[in-house]
Coordinates of C-alpha atoms and ligand atoms in Angstrom, one line a residue:
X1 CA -13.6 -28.0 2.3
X2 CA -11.8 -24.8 2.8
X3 CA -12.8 -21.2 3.1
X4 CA -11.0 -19.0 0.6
X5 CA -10.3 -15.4 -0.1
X6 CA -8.8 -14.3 -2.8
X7 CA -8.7 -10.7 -3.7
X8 CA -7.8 -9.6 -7.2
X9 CA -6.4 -6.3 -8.2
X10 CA -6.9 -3.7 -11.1
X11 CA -4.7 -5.1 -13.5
X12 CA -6.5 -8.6 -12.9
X13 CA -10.3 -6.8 -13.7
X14 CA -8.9 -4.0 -16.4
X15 CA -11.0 -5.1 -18.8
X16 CA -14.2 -7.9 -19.4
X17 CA -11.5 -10.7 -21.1
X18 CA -9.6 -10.2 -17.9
X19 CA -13.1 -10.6 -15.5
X20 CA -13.8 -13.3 -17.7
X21 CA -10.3 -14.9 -16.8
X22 CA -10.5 -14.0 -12.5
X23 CA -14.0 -15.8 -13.2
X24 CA -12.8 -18.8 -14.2
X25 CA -10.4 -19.3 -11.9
X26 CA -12.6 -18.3 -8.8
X27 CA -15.2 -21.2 -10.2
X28 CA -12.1 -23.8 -10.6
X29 CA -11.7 -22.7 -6.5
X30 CA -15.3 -23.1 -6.1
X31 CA -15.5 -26.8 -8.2
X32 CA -12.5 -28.1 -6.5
X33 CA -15.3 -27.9 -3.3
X34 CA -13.9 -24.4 -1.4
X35 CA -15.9 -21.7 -0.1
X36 CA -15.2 -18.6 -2.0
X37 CA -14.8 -15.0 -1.2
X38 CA -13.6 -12.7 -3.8
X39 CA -12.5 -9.2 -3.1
X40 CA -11.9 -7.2 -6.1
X41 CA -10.5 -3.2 -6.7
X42 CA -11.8 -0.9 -9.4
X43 CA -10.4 -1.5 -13.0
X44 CA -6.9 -0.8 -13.8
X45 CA -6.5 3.0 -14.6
X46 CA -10.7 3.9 -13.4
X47 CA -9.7 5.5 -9.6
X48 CA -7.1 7.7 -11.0
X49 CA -9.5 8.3 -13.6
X50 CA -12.1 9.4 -10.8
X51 CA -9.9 11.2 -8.8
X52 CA -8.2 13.6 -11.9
X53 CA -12.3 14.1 -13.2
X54 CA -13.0 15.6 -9.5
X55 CA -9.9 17.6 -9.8
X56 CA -10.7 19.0 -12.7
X57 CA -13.5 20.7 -10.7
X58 CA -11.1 21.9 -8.2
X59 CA -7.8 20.7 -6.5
X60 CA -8.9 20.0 -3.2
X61 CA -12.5 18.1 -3.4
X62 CA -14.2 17.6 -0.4
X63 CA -13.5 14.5 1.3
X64 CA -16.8 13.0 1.8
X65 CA -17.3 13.4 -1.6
X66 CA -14.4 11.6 -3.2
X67 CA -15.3 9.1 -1.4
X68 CA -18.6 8.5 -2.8
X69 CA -17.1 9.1 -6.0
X70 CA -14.1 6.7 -6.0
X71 CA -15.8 4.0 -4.4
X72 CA -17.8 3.4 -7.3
X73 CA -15.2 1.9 -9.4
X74 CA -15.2 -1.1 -7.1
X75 CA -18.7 -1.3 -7.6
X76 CA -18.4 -1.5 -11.0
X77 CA -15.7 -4.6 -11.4
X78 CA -17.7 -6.7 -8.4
X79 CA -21.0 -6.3 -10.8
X80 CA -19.4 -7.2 -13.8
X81 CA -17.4 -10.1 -12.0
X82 CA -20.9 -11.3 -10.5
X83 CA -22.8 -11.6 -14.2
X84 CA -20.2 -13.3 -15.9
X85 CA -19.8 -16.1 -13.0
X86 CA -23.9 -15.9 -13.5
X87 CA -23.5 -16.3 -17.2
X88 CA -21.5 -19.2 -16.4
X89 CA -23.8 -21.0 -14.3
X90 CA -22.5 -19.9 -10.9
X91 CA -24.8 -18.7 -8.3
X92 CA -22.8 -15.3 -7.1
X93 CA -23.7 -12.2 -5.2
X94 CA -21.8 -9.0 -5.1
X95 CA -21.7 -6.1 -2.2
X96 CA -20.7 -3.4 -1.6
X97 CA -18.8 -2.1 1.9
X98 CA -21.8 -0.3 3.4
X99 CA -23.8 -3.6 2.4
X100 CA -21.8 -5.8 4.8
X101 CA -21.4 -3.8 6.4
X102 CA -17.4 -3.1 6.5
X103 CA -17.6 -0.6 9.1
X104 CA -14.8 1.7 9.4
X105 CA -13.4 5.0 10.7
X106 CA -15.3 8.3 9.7
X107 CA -11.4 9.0 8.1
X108 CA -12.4 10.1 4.6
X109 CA -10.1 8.9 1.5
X110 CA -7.8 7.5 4.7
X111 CA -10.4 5.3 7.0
X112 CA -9.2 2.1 9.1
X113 CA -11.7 -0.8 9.2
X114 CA -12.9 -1.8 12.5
X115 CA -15.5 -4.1 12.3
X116 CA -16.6 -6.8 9.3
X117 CA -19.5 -8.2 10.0
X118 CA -19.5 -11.9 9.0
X119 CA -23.3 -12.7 9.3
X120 CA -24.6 -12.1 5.1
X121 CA -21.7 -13.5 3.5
X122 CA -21.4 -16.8 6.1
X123 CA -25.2 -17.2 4.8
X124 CA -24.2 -17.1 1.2
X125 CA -21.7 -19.3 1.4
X126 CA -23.5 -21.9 3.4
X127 CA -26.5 -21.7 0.4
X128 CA -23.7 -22.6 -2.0
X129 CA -22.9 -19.1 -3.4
X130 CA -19.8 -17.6 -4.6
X131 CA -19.6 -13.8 -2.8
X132 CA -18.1 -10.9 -3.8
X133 CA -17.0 -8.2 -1.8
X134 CA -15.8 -4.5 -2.6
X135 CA -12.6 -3.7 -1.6
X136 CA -11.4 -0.4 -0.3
X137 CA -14.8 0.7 1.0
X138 CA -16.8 0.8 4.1
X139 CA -19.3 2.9 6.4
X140 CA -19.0 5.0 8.9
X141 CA -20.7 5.0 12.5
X142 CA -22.7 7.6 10.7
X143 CA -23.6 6.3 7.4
X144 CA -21.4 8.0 5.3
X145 CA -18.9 5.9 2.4
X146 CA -15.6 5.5 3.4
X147 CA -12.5 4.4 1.5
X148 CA -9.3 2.9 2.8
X149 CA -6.7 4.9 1.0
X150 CA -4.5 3.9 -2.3
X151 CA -4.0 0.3 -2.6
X152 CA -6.6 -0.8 0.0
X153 CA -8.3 -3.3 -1.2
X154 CA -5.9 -5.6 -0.2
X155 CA -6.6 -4.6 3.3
X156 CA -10.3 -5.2 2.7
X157 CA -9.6 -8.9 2.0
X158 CA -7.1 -9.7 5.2
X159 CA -9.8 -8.3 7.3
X160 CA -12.8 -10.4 5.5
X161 CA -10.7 -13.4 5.7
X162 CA -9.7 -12.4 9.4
X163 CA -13.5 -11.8 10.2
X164 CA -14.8 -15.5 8.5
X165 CA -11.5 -17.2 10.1
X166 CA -10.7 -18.2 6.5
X167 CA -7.8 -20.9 5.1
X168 CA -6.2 -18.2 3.3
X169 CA -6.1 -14.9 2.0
X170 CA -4.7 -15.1 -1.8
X171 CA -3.8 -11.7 -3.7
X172 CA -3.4 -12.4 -7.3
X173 CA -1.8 -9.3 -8.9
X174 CA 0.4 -8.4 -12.1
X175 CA 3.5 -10.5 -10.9
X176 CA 3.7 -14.0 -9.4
X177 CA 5.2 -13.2 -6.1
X178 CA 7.3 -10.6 -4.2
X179 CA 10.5 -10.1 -5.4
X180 CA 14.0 -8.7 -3.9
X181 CA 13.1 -5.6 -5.8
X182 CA 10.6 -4.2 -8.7
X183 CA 10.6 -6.9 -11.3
X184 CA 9.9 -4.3 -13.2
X185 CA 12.6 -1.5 -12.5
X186 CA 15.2 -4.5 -12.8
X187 CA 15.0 -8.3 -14.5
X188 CA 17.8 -9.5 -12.0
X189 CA 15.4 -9.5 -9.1
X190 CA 14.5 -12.6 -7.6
X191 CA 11.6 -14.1 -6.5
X192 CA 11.2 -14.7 -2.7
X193 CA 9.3 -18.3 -1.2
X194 CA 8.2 -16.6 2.3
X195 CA 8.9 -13.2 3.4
X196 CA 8.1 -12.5 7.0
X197 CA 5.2 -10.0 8.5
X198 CA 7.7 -7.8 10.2
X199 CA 9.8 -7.4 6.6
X200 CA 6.8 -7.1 4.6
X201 CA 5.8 -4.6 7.0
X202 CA 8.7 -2.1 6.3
X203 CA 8.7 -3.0 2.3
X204 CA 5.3 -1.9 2.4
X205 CA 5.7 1.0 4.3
X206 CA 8.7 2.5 1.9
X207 CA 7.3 1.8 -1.3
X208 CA 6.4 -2.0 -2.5
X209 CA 3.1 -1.5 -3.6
X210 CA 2.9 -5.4 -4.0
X211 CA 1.1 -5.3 -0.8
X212 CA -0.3 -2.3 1.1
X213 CA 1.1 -1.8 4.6
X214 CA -2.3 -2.2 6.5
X215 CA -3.3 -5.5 5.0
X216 CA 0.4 -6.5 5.8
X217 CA 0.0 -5.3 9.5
X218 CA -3.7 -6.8 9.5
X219 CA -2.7 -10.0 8.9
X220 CA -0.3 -9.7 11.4
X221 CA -1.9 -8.8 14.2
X222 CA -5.5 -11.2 13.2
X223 CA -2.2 -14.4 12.2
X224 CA -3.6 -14.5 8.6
X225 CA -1.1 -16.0 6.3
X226 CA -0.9 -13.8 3.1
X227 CA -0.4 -15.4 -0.2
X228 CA 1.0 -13.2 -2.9
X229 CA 0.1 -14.7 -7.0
X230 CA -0.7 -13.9 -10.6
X231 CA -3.7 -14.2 -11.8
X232 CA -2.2 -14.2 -15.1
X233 CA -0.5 -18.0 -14.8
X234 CA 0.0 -21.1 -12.2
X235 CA 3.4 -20.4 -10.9
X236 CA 4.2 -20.8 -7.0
X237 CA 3.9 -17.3 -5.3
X238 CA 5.1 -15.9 -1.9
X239 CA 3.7 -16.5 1.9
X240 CA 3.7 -12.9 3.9
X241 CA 3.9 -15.0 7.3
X242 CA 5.1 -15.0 11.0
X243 CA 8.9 -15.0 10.9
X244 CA 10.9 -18.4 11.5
X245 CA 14.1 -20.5 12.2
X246 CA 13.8 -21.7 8.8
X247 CA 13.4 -18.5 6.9
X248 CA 16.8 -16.8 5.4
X249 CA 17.7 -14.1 7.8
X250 CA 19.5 -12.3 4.6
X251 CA 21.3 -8.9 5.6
X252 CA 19.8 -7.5 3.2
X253 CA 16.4 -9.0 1.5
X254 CA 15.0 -6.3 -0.9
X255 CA 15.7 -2.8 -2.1
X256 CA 12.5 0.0 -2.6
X257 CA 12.0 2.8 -4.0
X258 CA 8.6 5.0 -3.4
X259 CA 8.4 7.9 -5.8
X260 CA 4.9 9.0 -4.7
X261 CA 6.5 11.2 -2.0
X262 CA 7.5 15.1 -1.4
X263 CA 9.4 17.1 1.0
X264 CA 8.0 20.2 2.8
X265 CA 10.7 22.5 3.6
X266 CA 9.9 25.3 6.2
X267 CA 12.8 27.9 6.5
X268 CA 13.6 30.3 9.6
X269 CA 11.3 28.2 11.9
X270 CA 11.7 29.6 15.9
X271 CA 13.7 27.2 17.7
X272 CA 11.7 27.2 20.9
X273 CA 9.7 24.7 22.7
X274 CA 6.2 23.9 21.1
X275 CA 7.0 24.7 17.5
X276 CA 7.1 21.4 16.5
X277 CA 4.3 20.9 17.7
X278 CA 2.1 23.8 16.3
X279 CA 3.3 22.8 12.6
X280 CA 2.7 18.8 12.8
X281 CA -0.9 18.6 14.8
X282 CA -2.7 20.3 12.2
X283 CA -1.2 18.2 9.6
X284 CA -2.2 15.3 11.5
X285 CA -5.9 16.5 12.1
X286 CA -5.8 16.2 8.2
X287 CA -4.4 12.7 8.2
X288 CA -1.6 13.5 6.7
X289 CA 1.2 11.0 7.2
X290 CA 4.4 12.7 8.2
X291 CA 7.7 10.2 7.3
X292 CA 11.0 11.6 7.8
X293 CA 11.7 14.8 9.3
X294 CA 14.9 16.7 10.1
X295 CA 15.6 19.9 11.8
X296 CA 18.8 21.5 11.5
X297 CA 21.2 23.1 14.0
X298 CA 19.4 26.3 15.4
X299 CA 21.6 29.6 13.8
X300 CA 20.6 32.8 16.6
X301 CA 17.6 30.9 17.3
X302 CA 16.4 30.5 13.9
X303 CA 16.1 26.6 12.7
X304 CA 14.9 24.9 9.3
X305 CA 12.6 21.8 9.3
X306 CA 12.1 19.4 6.5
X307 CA 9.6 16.2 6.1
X308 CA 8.3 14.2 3.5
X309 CA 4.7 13.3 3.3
X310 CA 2.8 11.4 0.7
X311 CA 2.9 13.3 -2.8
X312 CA -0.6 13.1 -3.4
X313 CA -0.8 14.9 0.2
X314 CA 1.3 18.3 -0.7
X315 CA -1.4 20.6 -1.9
X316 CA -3.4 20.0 1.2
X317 CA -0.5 20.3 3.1
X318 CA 0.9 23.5 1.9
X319 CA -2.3 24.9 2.2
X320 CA -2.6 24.2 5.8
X321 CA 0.9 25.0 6.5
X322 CA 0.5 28.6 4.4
X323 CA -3.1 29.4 6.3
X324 CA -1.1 29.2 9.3
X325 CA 2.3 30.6 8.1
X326 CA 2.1 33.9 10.6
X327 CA 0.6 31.9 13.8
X328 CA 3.9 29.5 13.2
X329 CA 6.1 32.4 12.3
X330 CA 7.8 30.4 9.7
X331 CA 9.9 32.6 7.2
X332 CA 9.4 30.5 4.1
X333 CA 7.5 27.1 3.1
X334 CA 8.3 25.7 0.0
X335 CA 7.4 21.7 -1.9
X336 CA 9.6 19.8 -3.7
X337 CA 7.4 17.2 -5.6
X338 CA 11.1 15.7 -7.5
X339 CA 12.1 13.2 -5.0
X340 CA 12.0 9.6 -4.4
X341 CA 12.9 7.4 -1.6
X342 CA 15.3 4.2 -1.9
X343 CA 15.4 1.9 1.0
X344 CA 17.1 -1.4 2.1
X345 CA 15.4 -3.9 4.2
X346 CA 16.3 -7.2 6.4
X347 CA 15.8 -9.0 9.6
X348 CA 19.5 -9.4 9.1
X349 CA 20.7 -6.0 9.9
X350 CA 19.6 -6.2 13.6
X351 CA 23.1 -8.0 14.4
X352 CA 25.5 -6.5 11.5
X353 CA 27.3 -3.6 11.7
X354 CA 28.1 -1.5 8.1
X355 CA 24.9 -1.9 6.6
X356 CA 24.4 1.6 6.5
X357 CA 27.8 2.8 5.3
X358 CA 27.8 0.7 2.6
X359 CA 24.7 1.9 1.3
X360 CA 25.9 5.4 1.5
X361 CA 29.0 4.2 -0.6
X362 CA 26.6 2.7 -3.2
X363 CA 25.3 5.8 -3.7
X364 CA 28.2 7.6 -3.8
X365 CA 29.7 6.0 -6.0
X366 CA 27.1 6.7 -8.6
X367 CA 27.3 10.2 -7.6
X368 CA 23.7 10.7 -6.2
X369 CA 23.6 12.8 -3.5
X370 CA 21.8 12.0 -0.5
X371 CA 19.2 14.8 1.0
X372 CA 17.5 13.0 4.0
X373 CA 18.4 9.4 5.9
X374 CA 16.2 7.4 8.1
X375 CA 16.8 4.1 9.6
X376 CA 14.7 1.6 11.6
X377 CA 15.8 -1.4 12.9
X378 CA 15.8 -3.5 10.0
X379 CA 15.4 -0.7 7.1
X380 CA 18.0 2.1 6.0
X381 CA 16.0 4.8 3.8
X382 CA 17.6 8.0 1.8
X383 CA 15.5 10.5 0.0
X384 CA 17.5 11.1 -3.2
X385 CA 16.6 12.9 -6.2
X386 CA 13.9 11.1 -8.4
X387 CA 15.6 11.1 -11.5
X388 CA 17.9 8.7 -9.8
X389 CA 15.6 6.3 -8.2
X390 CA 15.9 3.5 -10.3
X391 CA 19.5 3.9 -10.9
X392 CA 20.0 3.9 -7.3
X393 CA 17.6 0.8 -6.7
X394 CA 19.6 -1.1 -9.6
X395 CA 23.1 -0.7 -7.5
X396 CA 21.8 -1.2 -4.2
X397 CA 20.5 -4.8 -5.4
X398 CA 24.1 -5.1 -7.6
X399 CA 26.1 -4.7 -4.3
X400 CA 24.2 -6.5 -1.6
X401 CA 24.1 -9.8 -3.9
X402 CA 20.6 -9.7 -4.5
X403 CA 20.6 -9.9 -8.4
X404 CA 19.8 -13.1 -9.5
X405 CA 22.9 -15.4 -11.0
X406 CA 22.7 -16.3 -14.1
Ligands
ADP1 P1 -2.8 -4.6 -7.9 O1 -3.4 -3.6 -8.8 O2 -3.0 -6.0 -8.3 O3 -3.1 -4.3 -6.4 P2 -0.3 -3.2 -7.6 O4 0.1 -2.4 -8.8 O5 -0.8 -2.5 -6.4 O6 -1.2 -4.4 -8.1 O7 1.0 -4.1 -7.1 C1 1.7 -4.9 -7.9 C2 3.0 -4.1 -8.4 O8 3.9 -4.0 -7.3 C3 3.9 -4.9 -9.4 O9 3.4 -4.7 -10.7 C4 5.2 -4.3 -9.1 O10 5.6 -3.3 -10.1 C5 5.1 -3.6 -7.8 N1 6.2 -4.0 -6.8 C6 6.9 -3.1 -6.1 N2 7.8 -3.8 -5.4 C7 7.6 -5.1 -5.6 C8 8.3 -6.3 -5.1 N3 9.3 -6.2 -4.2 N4 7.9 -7.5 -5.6 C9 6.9 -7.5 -6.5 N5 6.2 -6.5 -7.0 C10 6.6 -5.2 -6.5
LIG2 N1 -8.9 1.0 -6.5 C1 -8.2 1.4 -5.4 C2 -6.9 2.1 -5.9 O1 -6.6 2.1 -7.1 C3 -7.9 0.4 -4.4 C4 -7.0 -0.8 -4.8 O2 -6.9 -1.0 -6.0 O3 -6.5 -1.5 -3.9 O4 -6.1 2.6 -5.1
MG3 MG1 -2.4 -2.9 -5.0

């Protein structure tokens, strides 16, 4: 008997033929003699829904608040995933975060789980039931709803299989595996067998939604094997795992794109000690992640900044930044929403030299210009403009032979 937990996404619960479908194959888990834990995420299409109703109100809701608000479309799909296994003869219980509890950071819309307590759901499963957990929720120390940020339920079900020492952690999504690039910006990408932790970790982090960047560095640091599937057929899917001799150390071993990303510009910044400083602590106090940033060469003492920051950040981030315009004596701050971020990754790139060039030539040669460059130790990123993104991604996979050979 093993203990499994599988964790399905919106696509997989968009709509009652789909729950119906996740049900059956948690019970064919369950029959086969498993323990099963099933994480699921609100219905494809209901958290943007949520979100765009509160911003109808206004366009920066209190935190707290959207928290309460968007957690309930998790509620929703673990209910309705709980009566049809009940309707089909399965004894199944659903919860939500706070029930647990999933305790997390007080971190609204952007909390970090620190403790799942194991003690309901081992009780469950030892009386034979099938559980259901919500993802991207959780408690505070002080009793208030949390949620994880875009994408996290997948972090919700590496740390509940982390916390009940499960087999292994299955996320069945819209495609059967992770590929060299978006299946879906291009039909040449291939699918990969094993990717490891420390790749996954950068793909995540520069756009491949596939998995979400803290589940990725979760399962890390806990040594939970991820297993990326469909939940739409049978096919073999990927292992996220630690990295070894056998894997393919590929220079290159997938091209991403992240559109969901914008670039503050602040113009005639003082170029003095501590100015750096003033501008990115209050964005920070806002948990606003801050990606790239460049500074230019100081003219007379006078300097411009740039960074990118999540998109869905650049309202709250322009507010703070304006509100304390005169305290930073910054001459102009202006948002650019129209850009997009293509990046290379692979364990490869430690040892070669000319990664990076030829990426630039790539680009070049399709005449898209390049506005910001970032590199890691295994990752190359260039903010481009967005209307390029996916003409960029489809030549970056052409010319590091990663499009599949027909
Ligand atoms: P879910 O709702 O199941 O969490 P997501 O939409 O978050 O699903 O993630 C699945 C999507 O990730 C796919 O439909 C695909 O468009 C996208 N994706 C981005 N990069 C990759 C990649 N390298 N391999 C597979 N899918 C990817
Ligand atoms: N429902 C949440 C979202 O859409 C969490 C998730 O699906 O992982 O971001
Ligand atoms: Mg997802």
């Amino acid at each position: 008997m093993a203990l499994i937990v599988q964790k399905y996404g919106g696509s997989s619960v968009g709509n009652l033929e789909r729950i119906a479908n996740v049900a059956r194959r948690v019970a064919r888990t369950y029959d086969e003699g498993n323990k099963v834990v099933v994480v699921v995420s609100a219905m494809a299409g209901e958290t943007d829904r949520l979100i765009d109703t509160a911003k109808a109100i206004r366009d920066t809701p209190n935190e707290r608040e959207m928290d309460v608000l968007v957690s309930t479309g998790e509620q929703v799909s673990m209910a309705l995933l709980a009566i049809t296994l009940d309707s089909m003869g399965y004894r199944a219980k659903s919860y939500c975060g706070w029930q647990i509890p999933i305790v997390t950071t007080d971190a609204y819309c952007a909390a970090r789980i620190e403790d799942v307590r194991r003690e309901k759901i081992a009780a469950d499963l030892d009386e034979g039931r099938i559980v259901i957990v919500a993802g991207f929720q959780g408690i505070d120390c002080h009793g208030n709803i949390t949620t994880l940020g875009r994408g996290g339920s997948d972090t919700s079900a590496v740390a509940v299989a982390a916390a009940l020492k499960a087999d292994r952690c299955e996320i069945y999504t819209d495609v059967d595996g992770i590929y060299t690039t978006d299946p879906n910006i291009t039909n040449k990408a291939r699918k990969l067998k094993k990717v490891a932790f420390e790749e996954m970790l950068e793909m995540a982090s520069v756009g491949a939604k596939v998995l979400y960047i803290r589940a990725v560095e979760l399962g890390m640091t806990q040594g939970v094997p991820i297993m990326v599937l469909s939940s739409f057929s049978d096919t073999e899917g990927t292992l996220v795992t630690q990295e070894d001799e056998n894997m393919e150390k590929e220079l290159v071993t997938a091209v991403t794109c992240s559109t969901k990303e914008a670039k503050i510009t602040l113009s005639g910044v003082p170029d003095r000690p501590g100015v750096a400083s003033r501008i990115f602590v209050p964005l920070a106090e806002a948990n606003i992640v801050v990606d790239m940033i460049i500074q230019n060469a100081s003219a007379d003492g006078i300097a411009d900044i740039s960074f990118t920051i999540p998109s869905a950040d650049l309202s709250k981030a322009l507010k703070i930044l304006e509100d304390a315009k005169d305290f930073l004596e910054v001459k102009e701050i202006t948002g650019a929403n129209d850009i997009a971020k293509v990046s290379i990754i692979g364990a490869g790139m430690r040892s070669h030299a000319g990664v990076a060039a030829k990426m630039f030539t790539t680009l070049a040669d399709e005449r898209i210009n390049i506005e910001m460059i970032s590199t890691s130790e295994i990752k190359i990123s260039c903010v481009i403009k967005k209307k390029y993104a996916e003409l960029a991604v489809r030549a970056l996979h052409e010319n590091f032979d990663l499009d599949m050979k027909t």
